[in-house]
Each structure stands twice: as structure tokens, then as C-alpha cells.
Coordinates of C-alpha atoms and ligand atoms in Angstrom, one line a residue:
M610 CA 29.3 50.0 -101.9
I611 CA 32.6 49.7 -100.3
P612 CA 33.2 53.1 -99.0
I613 CA 36.6 54.7 -98.7
A614 CA 36.3 55.2 -94.8
A615 CA 33.8 54.6 -92.1
P616 CA 33.9 56.0 -88.6
L617 CA 33.0 53.5 -85.7
L618 CA 30.4 55.3 -83.9
A619 CA 27.9 53.5 -81.7
E620 CA 25.5 53.7 -78.7
E621 CA 28.2 54.7 -76.4
E622 CA 28.8 57.7 -78.3
A623 CA 25.2 58.6 -78.7
D624 CA 24.4 58.0 -74.9
A625 CA 27.5 60.2 -74.1
A626 CA 26.2 63.1 -76.4
R627 CA 22.7 62.8 -74.9
E628 CA 23.8 63.1 -71.4
V629 CA 25.7 66.5 -72.3
V630 CA 22.9 67.8 -74.2
L631 CA 20.8 67.3 -71.0
S632 CA 23.3 68.5 -68.6
G633 CA 22.9 72.1 -69.2
W634 CA 26.4 72.7 -70.1
V635 CA 27.2 72.1 -73.9
S636 CA 30.2 74.5 -74.6
Q637 CA 33.7 73.9 -73.6
G638 CA 33.5 72.6 -69.9
P639 CA 34.0 69.6 -67.8
Q640 CA 34.1 67.2 -70.5
V641 CA 36.5 68.9 -72.7
A642 CA 38.9 69.1 -69.6
A643 CA 38.3 65.3 -69.0
F644 CA 39.0 64.5 -72.6
E645 CA 42.3 66.5 -72.5
R646 CA 43.4 64.7 -69.4
E647 CA 42.5 61.3 -70.9
F648 CA 44.3 62.1 -74.4
A649 CA 47.3 63.5 -72.5
A650 CA 47.6 60.1 -70.5
L651 CA 47.0 58.0 -73.6
V652 CA 49.9 59.6 -75.4
G653 CA 52.2 60.2 -72.5
A654 CA 52.0 64.1 -73.0
P655 CA 52.4 66.4 -70.1
H656 CA 49.8 68.7 -71.4
A657 CA 46.9 68.4 -73.9
C658 CA 44.6 71.1 -75.1
A659 CA 41.3 70.4 -77.2
V660 CA 40.5 72.8 -80.0
A661 CA 37.9 73.0 -82.9
N662 CA 39.8 71.1 -85.4
C663 CA 43.4 70.5 -86.3
T664 CA 43.9 73.4 -88.8
A665 CA 43.1 75.7 -85.9
A666 CA 45.6 73.4 -83.7
L667 CA 48.2 73.9 -86.3
Q668 CA 47.5 77.9 -86.4
L669 CA 47.6 77.9 -82.7
A670 CA 51.0 76.0 -82.5
L671 CA 52.5 78.6 -84.8
A672 CA 50.9 81.7 -83.2
A673 CA 52.0 80.3 -79.6
L674 CA 55.7 80.1 -80.9
D675 CA 55.2 83.8 -82.2
I676 CA 55.6 82.8 -85.9
G677 CA 54.4 85.5 -88.3
A678 CA 55.3 87.7 -91.2
G679 CA 58.8 87.2 -92.6
D680 CA 59.3 83.8 -91.0
E681 CA 59.9 80.7 -93.0
V682 CA 58.1 77.3 -92.0
I683 CA 59.5 74.2 -93.9
T684 CA 56.9 71.5 -94.5
V685 CA 55.6 69.0 -97.3
S686 CA 53.4 70.1 -100.1
H687 CA 52.3 66.7 -100.2
S688 CA 49.7 66.9 -97.4
F689 CA 46.2 68.1 -96.9
I690 CA 46.0 71.9 -97.7
A691 CA 45.3 72.6 -94.0
T692 CA 49.2 72.1 -93.3
A693 CA 50.1 75.0 -95.7
N694 CA 47.1 77.1 -95.0
A695 CA 48.0 77.3 -91.1
I696 CA 51.3 78.7 -92.0
R697 CA 49.7 81.4 -94.4
Y698 CA 47.0 82.3 -91.7
Q699 CA 50.1 83.5 -89.6
G700 CA 51.3 85.5 -92.5
A701 CA 54.5 83.1 -92.7
T702 CA 55.9 81.6 -95.7
P703 CA 55.7 77.8 -96.4
V704 CA 58.8 76.3 -97.8
F705 CA 57.9 72.9 -99.3
V706 CA 60.4 69.9 -99.2
D707 CA 60.1 66.9 -101.2
I708 CA 58.8 63.6 -99.7
D709 CA 60.5 60.2 -99.5
P710 CA 58.6 58.1 -102.1
E711 CA 58.8 55.1 -99.8
T712 CA 57.0 56.6 -96.8
Y713 CA 55.2 59.6 -98.4
N714 CA 56.8 61.7 -95.5
L715 CA 59.2 64.6 -95.4
D716 CA 62.6 63.4 -97.0
C717 CA 64.8 64.3 -94.0
A718 CA 67.8 64.1 -96.2
R719 CA 66.5 67.2 -98.0
L720 CA 65.7 69.3 -94.7
A721 CA 69.3 71.1 -94.2
E722 CA 69.4 72.6 -97.6
A723 CA 65.9 74.2 -97.2
I724 CA 67.2 76.1 -93.9
T725 CA 67.7 79.7 -94.3
G726 CA 68.3 82.5 -91.8
H727 CA 64.5 83.0 -91.8
T728 CA 63.4 79.4 -90.9
R729 CA 61.6 79.4 -87.6
A730 CA 59.8 76.1 -87.6
I731 CA 59.3 72.6 -89.2
I732 CA 55.9 71.1 -89.6
A733 CA 56.6 67.3 -90.0
V734 CA 53.4 65.4 -91.1
H735 CA 52.8 61.8 -90.1
Q736 CA 51.1 61.2 -93.5
M737 CA 48.4 58.8 -93.5
G738 CA 49.3 57.7 -89.9
M739 CA 52.5 56.8 -90.9
P740 CA 55.2 58.1 -88.3
C741 CA 57.7 60.8 -90.0
D742 CA 61.4 59.9 -89.1
M743 CA 61.5 62.2 -86.0
A744 CA 64.9 61.0 -84.9
A745 CA 66.4 62.4 -88.2
L746 CA 64.4 65.2 -88.3
M747 CA 65.0 66.5 -84.8
A748 CA 68.8 66.0 -85.1
V749 CA 68.6 68.5 -88.0
A750 CA 66.2 70.8 -86.0
R751 CA 68.2 70.8 -82.8
H752 CA 71.5 71.6 -84.7
H753 CA 69.8 74.7 -86.3
G754 CA 67.9 75.6 -83.2
I755 CA 64.3 75.4 -85.0
A756 CA 61.0 74.5 -83.5
V757 CA 59.3 71.3 -84.6
I758 CA 55.3 70.9 -84.9
E759 CA 54.3 67.5 -85.6
D760 CA 51.0 67.6 -87.9
A761 CA 49.7 64.3 -86.5
A762 CA 46.1 64.8 -87.7
C763 CA 46.1 61.4 -89.0
A764 CA 48.3 59.9 -86.3
A765 CA 46.3 59.0 -83.1
G766 CA 47.2 55.6 -82.2
S767 CA 50.5 55.4 -84.5
Q768 CA 53.7 54.8 -82.5
I769 CA 57.5 55.5 -83.1
R770 CA 60.5 53.8 -81.7
M771 CA 62.8 56.4 -80.2
S772 CA 66.0 55.7 -78.3
G773 CA 65.1 52.0 -78.2
E774 CA 61.3 52.5 -76.8
W775 CA 58.0 52.3 -78.5
E776 CA 56.1 55.6 -77.8
P777 CA 52.8 57.0 -79.0
I778 CA 52.8 59.8 -81.4
G779 CA 51.9 62.8 -79.5
K780 CA 54.3 62.5 -76.5
P781 CA 55.3 64.8 -78.3
H782 CA 58.5 64.1 -80.0
G783 CA 58.9 67.5 -81.5
H784 CA 57.7 70.7 -79.3
I785 CA 54.0 70.4 -80.2
A786 CA 51.8 67.8 -81.9
C787 CA 48.5 68.4 -83.4
F788 CA 45.7 65.9 -84.0
S789 CA 42.5 65.9 -85.9
F790 CA 39.3 64.1 -84.9
H791 CA 37.5 64.7 -88.4
P792 CA 35.5 61.6 -89.4
R793 CA 38.1 60.6 -91.9
K794 CA 40.7 60.0 -89.2
V795 CA 40.8 57.1 -86.8
I796 CA 38.9 58.5 -84.0
T797 CA 36.2 61.3 -84.4
T798 CA 34.2 64.0 -82.7
G799 CA 32.4 65.1 -86.0
E800 CA 35.0 68.0 -86.0
G801 CA 37.9 68.4 -83.4
G802 CA 41.5 68.8 -82.6
M803 CA 44.2 68.5 -80.0
L804 CA 47.5 70.1 -79.2
T805 CA 50.0 68.2 -76.9
T806 CA 53.3 69.8 -75.5
A807 CA 55.7 69.3 -72.8
D808 CA 56.0 73.0 -72.4
P809 CA 53.6 74.6 -69.8
E810 CA 54.0 77.9 -71.1
L811 CA 53.2 76.8 -74.7
D812 CA 50.0 75.1 -73.1
R813 CA 49.0 78.1 -71.4
R814 CA 49.3 80.2 -74.6
F815 CA 47.2 77.7 -76.6
R816 CA 44.6 78.1 -73.8
L817 CA 44.4 81.8 -74.0
L818 CA 44.5 81.9 -77.8
R819 CA 41.5 79.2 -78.2
Q820 CA 39.2 81.4 -76.0
H821 CA 39.4 85.0 -77.4
G822 CA 42.4 85.8 -75.2
M823 CA 40.4 85.7 -72.1
S824 CA 42.3 85.8 -68.8
I825 CA 39.8 84.0 -66.9
P826 CA 37.8 81.1 -68.6
D827 CA 33.9 81.2 -68.4
T828 CA 34.1 77.8 -66.5
V829 CA 36.0 79.6 -63.7
R830 CA 33.5 82.4 -63.5
H831 CA 30.4 80.3 -63.7
G832 CA 31.9 78.2 -60.6
S833 CA 32.9 81.2 -58.5
S834 CA 31.0 82.3 -55.7
R835 CA 32.6 85.9 -56.1
V836 CA 32.1 88.4 -59.0
I837 CA 35.0 87.9 -61.3
F838 CA 36.1 90.5 -64.3
E839 CA 38.0 88.9 -67.0
D840 CA 40.6 90.7 -69.3
Y841 CA 41.4 90.1 -72.8
L842 CA 45.1 89.9 -73.0
V843 CA 45.8 89.4 -76.7
V844 CA 43.8 89.0 -79.9
G845 CA 42.6 85.3 -79.4
Y846 CA 40.2 83.1 -81.5
N847 CA 37.2 81.3 -80.8
Y848 CA 38.5 77.7 -81.5
R849 CA 36.8 76.0 -78.8
M850 CA 35.8 72.4 -78.8
T851 CA 32.3 71.6 -77.2
D852 CA 31.5 69.4 -74.4
I853 CA 29.3 67.4 -76.7
Q854 CA 32.1 66.6 -78.9
A855 CA 34.5 66.0 -76.0
A856 CA 31.9 63.5 -74.4
V857 CA 32.0 61.7 -77.8
G858 CA 35.6 61.9 -77.9
R859 CA 36.2 60.0 -74.5
K860 CA 34.3 57.1 -75.7
Q861 CA 36.3 57.0 -79.2
L862 CA 39.5 57.2 -77.1
E863 CA 38.3 54.1 -75.1
R864 CA 38.0 52.3 -78.5
L865 CA 41.3 53.6 -79.9
P866 CA 43.6 50.6 -79.2
E867 CA 40.9 48.2 -80.6
L868 CA 40.4 50.3 -83.6
V869 CA 43.9 50.5 -84.4
A870 CA 44.4 46.8 -83.7
R871 CA 41.7 46.1 -86.3
R872 CA 43.0 48.6 -88.9
R873 CA 46.5 46.9 -88.6
A874 CA 44.9 43.6 -89.2
V875 CA 43.1 44.9 -92.3
A876 CA 46.4 46.4 -93.6
A877 CA 48.1 43.1 -93.0
K878 CA 45.4 41.3 -94.9
Y879 CA 45.9 43.7 -97.9
A880 CA 49.7 43.0 -97.9
E881 CA 48.9 39.3 -98.1
L882 CA 46.2 39.8 -100.8
L883 CA 48.1 42.2 -102.8
G884 CA 51.7 41.4 -102.1
S885 CA 52.3 39.4 -105.2
F886 CA 50.9 41.6 -107.8
A887 CA 53.7 42.7 -110.1
G888 CA 54.0 46.5 -110.4
L889 CA 51.8 47.4 -107.5
R890 CA 53.8 49.2 -104.8
L891 CA 52.4 48.7 -101.3
P892 CA 53.1 50.9 -98.2
A893 CA 55.5 49.7 -95.7
E894 CA 56.5 50.4 -92.1
S895 CA 60.0 51.2 -91.4
E896 CA 61.4 48.9 -88.5
W897 CA 61.0 51.9 -85.9
A898 CA 57.3 52.8 -87.0
R899 CA 54.0 51.4 -86.4
S900 CA 51.3 52.9 -88.4
N901 CA 47.5 53.2 -87.2
W902 CA 46.8 52.8 -91.2
Q903 CA 44.5 55.7 -91.2
S904 CA 45.0 55.4 -95.1
Y905 CA 46.3 52.4 -97.3
C906 CA 48.0 54.0 -100.2
V907 CA 49.3 51.8 -103.2
G908 CA 51.5 52.9 -106.1
L909 CA 50.2 52.1 -109.4
P910 CA 52.4 50.9 -112.4
D911 CA 53.2 53.5 -114.9
R912 CA 51.3 51.9 -117.7
L913 CA 48.0 52.4 -115.8
D914 CA 45.9 55.7 -115.8
Q915 CA 45.0 56.7 -112.2
R916 CA 41.5 58.1 -113.1
T917 CA 40.6 55.1 -115.3
V918 CA 41.5 52.6 -112.5
M919 CA 39.6 54.7 -109.9
Q920 CA 36.5 54.8 -112.2
N921 CA 36.6 51.0 -112.8
L922 CA 36.8 50.5 -109.2
L923 CA 33.9 52.8 -108.5
N924 CA 31.7 51.1 -111.3
K925 CA 32.4 47.9 -109.2
G926 CA 31.1 49.7 -106.1
I927 CA 34.5 50.4 -104.7
A928 CA 35.4 53.9 -103.5
T929 CA 39.0 55.1 -103.6
R930 CA 40.7 58.3 -103.6
R931 CA 43.8 59.7 -105.2
G932 CA 47.2 59.9 -103.8
I933 CA 47.5 62.8 -101.3
M934 CA 47.2 66.2 -102.8
C935 CA 50.2 68.7 -103.5
S936 CA 49.3 72.2 -102.1
H937 CA 51.9 73.7 -104.5
R938 CA 49.6 72.9 -107.3
E939 CA 46.7 74.6 -106.1
P940 CA 45.9 78.4 -106.8
P941 CA 46.9 79.9 -103.3
Y942 CA 50.3 78.5 -103.7
A943 CA 50.9 77.8 -107.5
N944 CA 52.3 81.4 -108.1
A945 CA 54.8 81.0 -105.4
N946 CA 58.5 80.4 -106.1
H947 CA 59.1 77.1 -104.9
R948 CA 62.8 76.6 -104.1
H949 CA 63.1 72.9 -104.2
S950 CA 62.1 70.1 -106.3
L951 CA 58.8 68.4 -105.5
R952 CA 59.1 65.8 -108.1
Q953 CA 58.5 62.7 -105.7
S954 CA 55.3 64.6 -104.2
E955 CA 54.0 65.2 -107.7
A956 CA 54.7 61.6 -108.7
A957 CA 52.9 60.4 -105.5
Q958 CA 49.8 62.5 -106.0
A959 CA 49.6 61.1 -109.7
R960 CA 50.7 57.6 -109.5
S961 CA 48.9 56.4 -106.2
I962 CA 45.5 55.6 -105.1
L963 CA 44.1 55.2 -101.4
L964 CA 42.0 52.0 -100.9
P965 CA 39.2 51.4 -98.7
I966 CA 40.2 50.9 -95.0
Y967 CA 38.4 51.0 -91.9
A968 CA 38.1 49.1 -88.6
Q969 CA 35.0 47.1 -89.3
M970 CA 36.0 46.3 -92.9
K971 CA 35.0 42.7 -93.7
E972 CA 37.5 40.3 -95.4
E973 CA 35.0 39.6 -98.2
D974 CA 35.2 43.2 -99.2
Q975 CA 39.0 43.3 -99.2
L976 CA 38.8 40.1 -101.2
C977 CA 36.6 42.3 -103.5
V978 CA 38.9 45.1 -103.7
A979 CA 41.9 42.8 -104.4
N980 CA 40.1 41.2 -107.1
A981 CA 39.0 44.4 -108.8
I982 CA 42.9 45.6 -108.5
R983 CA 44.0 42.5 -110.1
A984 CA 41.7 42.9 -113.1
E985 CA 43.0 46.5 -113.5
L986 CA 46.7 45.1 -113.6
A987 CA 45.7 42.5 -116.1
H988 CA 43.9 45.2 -118.2
G989 CA 47.0 47.4 -118.5
Y990 CA 48.6 44.8 -120.7
N991 CA 45.9 45.1 -123.4
Ligands
PLP1282 C1 42.8 66.0 -91.8 C2 44.1 66.9 -91.8 C3 44.2 68.1 -91.4 C4 43.1 69.0 -91.0 O1 42.4 68.6 -89.9 P1 41.1 69.3 -89.6 O2 40.7 68.7 -88.2 O3 39.9 68.8 -90.5 O4 41.2 70.6 -89.5 C5 45.6 68.6 -91.3 N1 46.7 68.0 -91.6 C6 46.5 66.7 -92.4 C7 47.8 66.2 -92.6 C8 45.2 66.1 -92.3 O5 45.2 64.8 -92.8

């Protein structure tokens, strides 16, 4: 069986978790603080705040910007449903904009027409690790004075060229960037998330909100020789990461450059193997984007049925997934009045499939995938 994805976890991660378990401090503590420092350094962000998962990170990003009922947040429907749900958690309204079919990312040419007097923020998704066009997006956002949150759930290790320099996603290029460490992403802590920002006030709010609105974290009380009483300043959440997760995350961070290099080699091999297949659309980087290749998404020709192709591949022991979902087609969003055409988003969901990709993928398995795809393309003519 060739899986769709496979995390690379080994003895180093297991040892790190074991040490924390035996240390006597397993909740948010020194390992989380160290993971935050190391993540911030890696992406070049002034501040990084670890949380329970990326969905929580997205919600805290909106909450820290005081976005709530009556506010509109522009984003894509063509994303994992967590992007839209985070907006709903805050009582705000997601306004969906279509994607550019070449990158599966928000089509910045359609951004201006979606902005109204109620627009407070844009959530730009770096879908499947492919950087969204932040230069174009930020130009529109700055012009209208709108905050930008990057949904970088899939994009740890991706890079974007801004003003001539290659920079890691997460610097951040908007106001806040949110990452996921779910096992389907490039590095994992089981569950986990991270917010980065250049704004110390936003970082302070993330820290308050992730821990019940508590004025003094329990780590500080624990280490104090004097009695301290804490206050609860706002209605916060319990969105903490554990020290067990953070210790695993620190080991994963050490591996990140190598994991991305290997994924880029796997993607390059796919491009070589599949490049000559007529009718198959391959993903490609813009000259200002370097993907971490969290996913490898190919567009099928119209004559092939997506589900049949996926089933035939599964019968040969190859796991695939259909193209990224469209949130506006799911019950919680289906009845809303969507103001803008989402034709490209719907086509991408219906006409593309995700192929297996992971750092340790063997070349023979890639050959196997390529042969199976070739057979499907040949079928289509019968
Ligand atoms: C995975 C993912 C999320 C959610 O991340 P969790 O850590 O599982 O909460 C959000 N947005 C996108 C684009 C994702 O791919």
C-alpha cells in the first residue's frame, strides 16, 4: 500500500517525549517556550505563540484583532473547512472569493470587488504549501486598511520572494500567520498550532486568550517564591499546547529543512515522470514561490471520472484524495448567500486529485503511481 502521506517520526521524537513525561511537567511549560523561540527564529518572526491546533490559532488571530458579529472576513471556500469555521466561531461572516486555477490559491484579481464597508480581514491560505501571492494581496489590503491573516497550516518550510529576497512563510508577510502540526502537514506534534506576528500587542493577546484570559501564567506562579494571585481579564480559552507535543515539535523543526528538500525532490520526480502525459495538469510554482509540497495535486482531463480514477488507483494499492474541498458546498455554509462566483473552486474540487507524497517516498513507488496514472489516461479513450 502506498499511503497518501506519512509523518517522519523516529527515535529522537520518542526520546524527547519520554524525557518530558519523566520530567514532572507535561502541560504548557519550558518545552513550549523553547519550541516558540526556535520556530520564531526559523521563520524569522519576532514572536511565535504555540496553541492546541491551527483551527484555534485562526480563531485567536481573529479574536486578537477584535473581529466579531457584523464583520466580514474574505477568504477562499476552496480550503479545509477549519478556515471558514474559525470565522464563524467569532460570529463573523466568511465572504468567499474564487481561486486562481493554476495555484489553487485566492485569485487576488477578484479581491477588490469582494471588499465592502464591513470587511475587517482577509485570510490568505497558502494551499497545500504553495505560497499565495502576498505581494498582490498586501497591496490591496494596505490600500483598504484591512488586516491580513495567513492560513499557513500547510506551509511550514515554504518560501516566498518578497522585494527580491527569499523569505520563509511565517515571517509574517501579513499581520499574523497560523501554522498546523497535524500529521497531514510537513512537520507534526500529533495536534498543534503556532501563531507568528511582528506585533508584540497581538502576541500578548494570543497568550492571554490561549490560557483562560489568565493574567499570570501557571509557569510563573510555579516558579515564584512569593504567593501570587492571578486575575482572569477576558473570556479566554484553553488552547494550550502540551510540553510533550512541544518537545516532539522541536525535533521535527530540526528535520524541517531536510524534509522539505526531500519533498521537493519527490515533486521534481513527479514532474519528470508525469510531465509528458497529455491531458494531465501538473502543479507549478510561480517564479516567486517555493512550495514545501505538503500535497501534490494534479488536474484530470474532463473525460475521466474522478471517483473511478481514485478507485482504480486504490485497487492497485495507491491512496489518493480528491481535490481540496469547497466549504460553501457543506451544510453549515450551503444556505448562505455567496456573492461571488466560485466556479474555479468547484472545478478544482471535482477535477483534481492529490497523489501520495511524503519525505521518505521511494522512487519505485513514484514509478508505480506514474504507471497507474498512465493506465487511467489510456482508459479514458475506450
Ligand atoms: C489542516 C488545515 C487547517 C486546520 O489545522 P488543524 O491543526 O488540524 O486545526 C486549517 N487550514 C488549512 C488550510 C489546513 O490545511
